[in-house]
Structure formats: structure tokens, C-alpha cells
Amino acid sequence: MSTTPPVLAAELAGAWADIQRHHPELPDLAAPESLIGESSSACGHELSFERLLHEAVHGIAAARGVRDTSRAGRYHNRRFLAIAEELGLDHPEEPHPSSGFSLVTLNPEAKRRYRPTIERLQRALKAHTAATAADTARSFRGPAARHGSSGGGVRVKAVCDCGRNVRVVPSVLAQAPIVCGGCGKPFRIPEAVGAAAS
């Protein structure tokens, strides 16, 4: 299997088309390439089929004219959750203070329905990750990489108990706590994102 981004983009487009077969009102995916290379998003998910289904919820909300987020797209409300449940995504009872119902997960029925699609996309993502890791090992990354600085790392959302959030490189947060000036509590990476980053 080729590991070039166009192949991964084709797999993403194919997975999106599979979701559309079950949910015809879902608009076409304009640019699957825009998802490649993003290891996290405002929605808090690494690129995966689950993330794609999450984005499909936003697509259906847009098609229906439903406002499914607030706070500049960070807080996912109950309208988002209702559509997410239609698409086979579950969420714990209580919303997160800053992101609402964004951390949705595939339910067992959706895992069964999309199993072949999930497996194809996972293979393509794994091949793409291996190819880009090999390219990175051979390329010059500048002084930050040479001196062990975190300047070039991928940032993820870290939250505190009062709901504020910051983007931070996980290795920086692991070195010492970053404390919120509002509530005095340390910022932490939500478990779903922390598991994906490690």
C-alpha cells in the first residue's frame, strides 16, 4: 500500500462516503487532505474513524441549520449530542465544563456497522504515520529538535477545573504543572486526548 497523503486522503474520502451511505443528508467532504497531519483538533480527537464520524455530526448539523457548538466551536451542546447519538456515538452523562459533549466514542453497533471501513482507515493511517516518521528522521528539524526543546511539538488542549484551556506540548506539561491563574488548579490533558498522544 502506498503511504502518500493522496492515498490516505482517498481512504478518508471512502470512509466519509460509507458514512453518507447510512446518512444521506451528510454533505460531501470538501478536502480530506485538511485532516491529514492534524494529530488533534478543537474537538480533542486524533485523526481516526471516530474523529471522522465526529466531524460528520458537524456536517449534518450544518446541513440541518443546527447550531451544535458555542464558544468559538469549542463547546459541543446537546444538539450536537443528539445528532452524535443518531450516528452511533456515545458520551458520558455529564458534559465537560469547557468542551461540552465533544469527547464522544463509537458505540458497539457503530463499531460493527463500520468495522471494514475502520480497519481500512486504520491501516492507511498506520502506513502514513510510519512514512512520515521515517521522513522526519531523515530531515533537518532545526535548533528546537537538536536541543530537546519542545518548540516544534504538537500541541494538545489542556484544561483546568474552572473550564479554561490552553494548547500545550504534552512533554512540557509532563515536566512540571502549569497552573491556572483563575482557579489556581493545574491544567491537565483530558484522558481521551492524553491516551491518543502517548
Short mmCIF file of C-alpha atoms in Angstrom, two decimals:
data_model
loop_
_atom_site.label_atom_id
_atom_site.label_comp_id
_atom_site.label_asym_id
_atom_site.label_seq_id
_atom_site.Cartn_x
_atom_site.Cartn_y
_atom_site.Cartn_z
CA MET A 1 0.00 0.00 0.00
CA SER A 2 1.32 3.45 -0.88
CA THR A 3 1.75 5.76 2.07
CA THR A 4 1.46 9.08 0.25
CA PRO A 5 -1.07 11.63 1.53
CA PRO A 6 -3.27 11.27 -1.62
CA VAL A 7 -3.81 7.59 -0.72
CA LEU A 8 -4.73 8.49 2.84
CA ALA A 9 -6.98 11.27 1.51
CA ALA A 10 -8.70 8.68 -0.71
CA GLU A 11 -9.24 6.39 2.31
CA LEU A 12 -10.69 9.30 4.29
CA ALA A 13 -12.99 10.14 1.37
CA GLY A 14 -14.02 6.48 1.14
CA ALA A 15 -14.78 6.34 4.86
CA TRP A 16 -16.82 9.55 4.55
CA ALA A 17 -18.75 8.02 1.64
CA ASP A 18 -19.52 5.00 3.83
CA ILE A 19 -20.97 7.31 6.49
CA GLN A 20 -23.02 9.04 3.75
CA ARG A 21 -24.50 5.67 2.72
CA HIS A 22 -26.04 5.43 6.19
CA HIS A 23 -26.78 9.16 6.50
CA PRO A 24 -27.59 10.57 3.01
CA GLU A 25 -28.10 14.15 4.24
CA LEU A 26 -24.37 14.35 5.13
CA PRO A 27 -22.69 16.81 2.73
CA ASP A 28 -19.61 15.78 0.74
CA LEU A 29 -16.21 16.11 2.43
CA ALA A 30 -14.66 19.11 0.67
CA ALA A 31 -10.98 18.49 1.48
CA PRO A 32 -9.98 15.24 3.21
CA GLU A 33 -6.36 16.42 2.94
CA SER A 34 -7.13 19.12 5.52
CA LEU A 35 -7.49 16.42 8.18
CA ILE A 36 -4.11 14.83 7.40
CA GLY A 37 -1.29 15.94 9.64
CA GLU A 38 -3.57 17.18 12.42
CA SER A 39 -2.96 14.98 15.43
CA SER A 40 -5.54 16.84 17.46
CA SER A 41 -8.32 19.32 16.95
CA ALA A 42 -10.58 21.61 18.90
CA CYS A 43 -12.73 18.51 19.20
CA GLY A 44 -9.99 16.72 21.08
CA HIS A 45 -9.56 13.67 18.88
CA GLU A 46 -6.62 12.21 16.99
CA LEU A 47 -7.34 11.53 13.33
CA SER A 48 -9.34 8.28 13.25
CA PHE A 49 -12.68 6.95 12.07
CA GLU A 50 -14.17 8.11 15.38
CA ARG A 51 -12.91 11.63 14.64
CA LEU A 52 -14.32 11.42 11.11
CA LEU A 53 -17.72 10.41 12.49
CA HIS A 54 -17.47 13.33 14.96
CA GLU A 55 -16.83 15.69 12.02
CA ALA A 56 -19.80 14.10 10.22
CA VAL A 57 -22.00 15.17 13.15
CA HIS A 58 -20.93 18.77 12.47
CA GLY A 59 -21.63 18.24 8.75
CA ILE A 60 -25.17 17.03 9.39
CA ALA A 61 -25.76 19.85 11.89
CA ALA A 62 -24.69 22.35 9.21
CA ALA A 63 -26.94 20.70 6.62
CA ARG A 64 -29.88 20.95 9.03
CA GLY A 65 -29.05 24.53 10.05
CA VAL A 66 -28.48 23.44 13.64
CA ARG A 67 -26.06 25.38 15.82
CA ASP A 68 -24.28 22.50 17.56
CA THR A 69 -21.41 24.41 19.21
CA SER A 70 -20.70 27.67 21.01
CA ARG A 71 -17.62 29.41 22.46
CA ALA A 72 -15.93 29.62 19.05
CA GLY A 73 -16.71 25.97 18.30
CA ARG A 74 -15.18 24.58 21.50
CA TYR A 75 -18.36 23.79 23.47
CA HIS A 76 -20.43 20.96 21.95
CA ASN A 77 -24.03 21.31 23.10
CA ARG A 78 -26.96 18.90 23.47
CA ARG A 79 -27.97 19.47 19.83
CA PHE A 80 -24.54 18.12 18.86
CA LEU A 81 -25.08 15.18 21.23
CA ALA A 82 -28.50 14.35 19.73
CA ILE A 83 -27.03 14.11 16.21
CA ALA A 84 -23.98 12.24 17.54
CA GLU A 85 -26.29 9.61 19.01
CA GLU A 86 -28.02 9.24 15.61
CA LEU A 87 -24.62 8.49 14.07
CA GLY A 88 -23.63 5.90 16.69
CA LEU A 89 -21.59 7.98 19.12
CA ASP A 90 -21.97 7.87 22.91
CA HIS A 91 -20.95 10.33 25.63
CA PRO A 92 -20.86 10.19 29.43
CA GLU A 93 -23.90 11.71 31.17
CA GLU A 94 -22.28 14.99 32.21
CA PRO A 95 -20.77 17.47 29.75
CA HIS A 96 -17.17 18.63 30.14
CA PRO A 97 -17.04 22.19 31.57
CA SER A 98 -15.20 23.66 28.57
CA SER A 99 -15.87 21.29 25.65
CA GLY A 100 -19.36 20.01 26.49
CA PHE A 101 -20.16 16.73 24.72
CA SER A 102 -17.17 16.75 22.34
CA LEU A 103 -15.47 13.60 23.66
CA VAL A 104 -17.81 11.11 22.02
CA THR A 105 -16.95 7.45 21.39
CA LEU A 106 -18.23 4.83 18.97
CA ASN A 107 -20.99 2.66 20.39
CA PRO A 108 -20.87 -1.14 19.81
CA GLU A 109 -23.44 -1.05 16.99
CA ALA A 110 -21.46 1.61 15.07
CA LYS A 111 -18.25 -0.40 15.57
CA ARG A 112 -19.95 -3.41 13.96
CA ARG A 113 -21.53 -1.37 11.14
CA TYR A 114 -18.30 0.35 10.14
CA ARG A 115 -15.80 -2.40 11.03
CA PRO A 116 -14.36 -2.93 7.49
CA THR A 117 -14.13 0.83 6.96
CA ILE A 118 -12.46 1.36 10.34
CA GLU A 119 -9.91 -1.37 9.59
CA ARG A 120 -9.05 0.08 6.14
CA LEU A 121 -8.65 3.58 7.56
CA GLN A 122 -6.51 2.32 10.47
CA ARG A 123 -4.17 0.56 8.01
CA ALA A 124 -3.85 3.72 5.92
CA LEU A 125 -3.24 5.88 8.99
CA LYS A 126 -0.63 3.46 10.32
CA ALA A 127 1.19 3.40 6.96
CA HIS A 128 1.01 7.19 6.71
CA THR A 129 2.36 7.60 10.26
CA ALA A 130 5.24 5.20 9.54
CA ALA A 131 6.09 7.03 6.31
CA THR A 132 6.01 10.49 7.85
CA ALA A 133 8.04 9.32 10.87
CA ALA A 134 10.72 7.96 8.51
CA ASP A 135 10.72 11.25 6.57
CA THR A 136 11.07 13.23 9.82
CA ALA A 137 14.02 11.09 10.95
CA ARG A 138 15.88 11.99 7.75
CA SER A 139 15.04 15.69 7.62
CA PHE A 140 16.51 18.72 9.39
CA ARG A 141 14.19 19.96 12.13
CA GLY A 142 16.12 22.99 13.37
CA PRO A 143 17.54 24.01 16.74
CA ALA A 144 14.45 23.11 18.79
CA ALA A 145 14.82 19.43 17.86
CA ARG A 146 18.62 19.44 18.28
CA HIS A 147 18.47 20.85 21.79
CA GLY A 148 15.49 18.87 23.02
CA SER A 149 13.25 21.93 23.14
CA SER A 150 9.52 21.43 22.88
CA GLY A 151 9.15 24.29 20.43
CA GLY A 152 8.33 22.06 17.47
CA GLY A 153 5.99 19.60 19.20
CA VAL A 154 2.31 19.03 18.53
CA ARG A 155 0.14 20.92 20.98
CA VAL A 156 -2.99 19.47 22.56
CA LYS A 157 -5.69 21.08 24.66
CA ALA A 158 -5.13 21.06 28.43
CA VAL A 159 -7.97 22.10 30.74
CA CYS A 160 -8.32 23.16 34.36
CA ASP A 161 -11.23 22.64 36.76
CA CYS A 162 -12.76 26.07 36.05
CA GLY A 163 -13.05 25.24 32.34
CA ARG A 164 -10.22 27.38 30.95
CA ASN A 165 -7.92 25.71 28.43
CA VAL A 166 -4.51 26.18 26.84
CA ARG A 167 -2.66 24.47 23.99
CA VAL A 168 0.49 22.78 25.21
CA VAL A 169 3.04 20.19 24.13
CA PRO A 170 2.39 17.13 26.37
CA SER A 171 6.10 16.74 27.21
CA VAL A 172 6.14 20.30 28.58
CA LEU A 173 3.19 19.57 30.84
CA ALA A 174 4.91 16.38 32.00
CA GLN A 175 7.98 18.36 33.14
CA ALA A 176 6.05 20.43 35.71
CA PRO A 177 2.47 21.55 36.33
CA ILE A 178 1.13 24.62 34.54
CA VAL A 179 -1.21 26.36 36.98
CA CYS A 180 -4.34 28.29 36.02
CA GLY A 181 -4.30 31.92 37.14
CA GLY A 182 -8.08 31.85 37.51
CA CYS A 183 -8.64 28.93 39.87
CA GLY A 184 -5.09 28.00 40.96
CA LYS A 185 -5.52 24.38 39.80
CA PRO A 186 -3.12 22.68 37.36
CA PHE A 187 -4.01 22.27 33.70
CA ARG A 188 -4.36 18.64 32.62
CA ILE A 189 -4.82 16.83 29.33
CA PRO A 190 -8.21 15.03 29.25
CA GLU A 191 -7.75 11.24 29.33
CA ALA A 192 -9.10 10.61 25.81
CA VAL A 193 -6.60 13.08 24.33
CA GLY A 194 -3.75 12.00 26.61
CA ALA A 195 -4.20 8.37 25.57
CA ALA A 196 -4.10 9.33 21.88
CA ALA A 197 -0.97 11.47 22.33
CA SER A 198 1.06 8.73 24.01
#
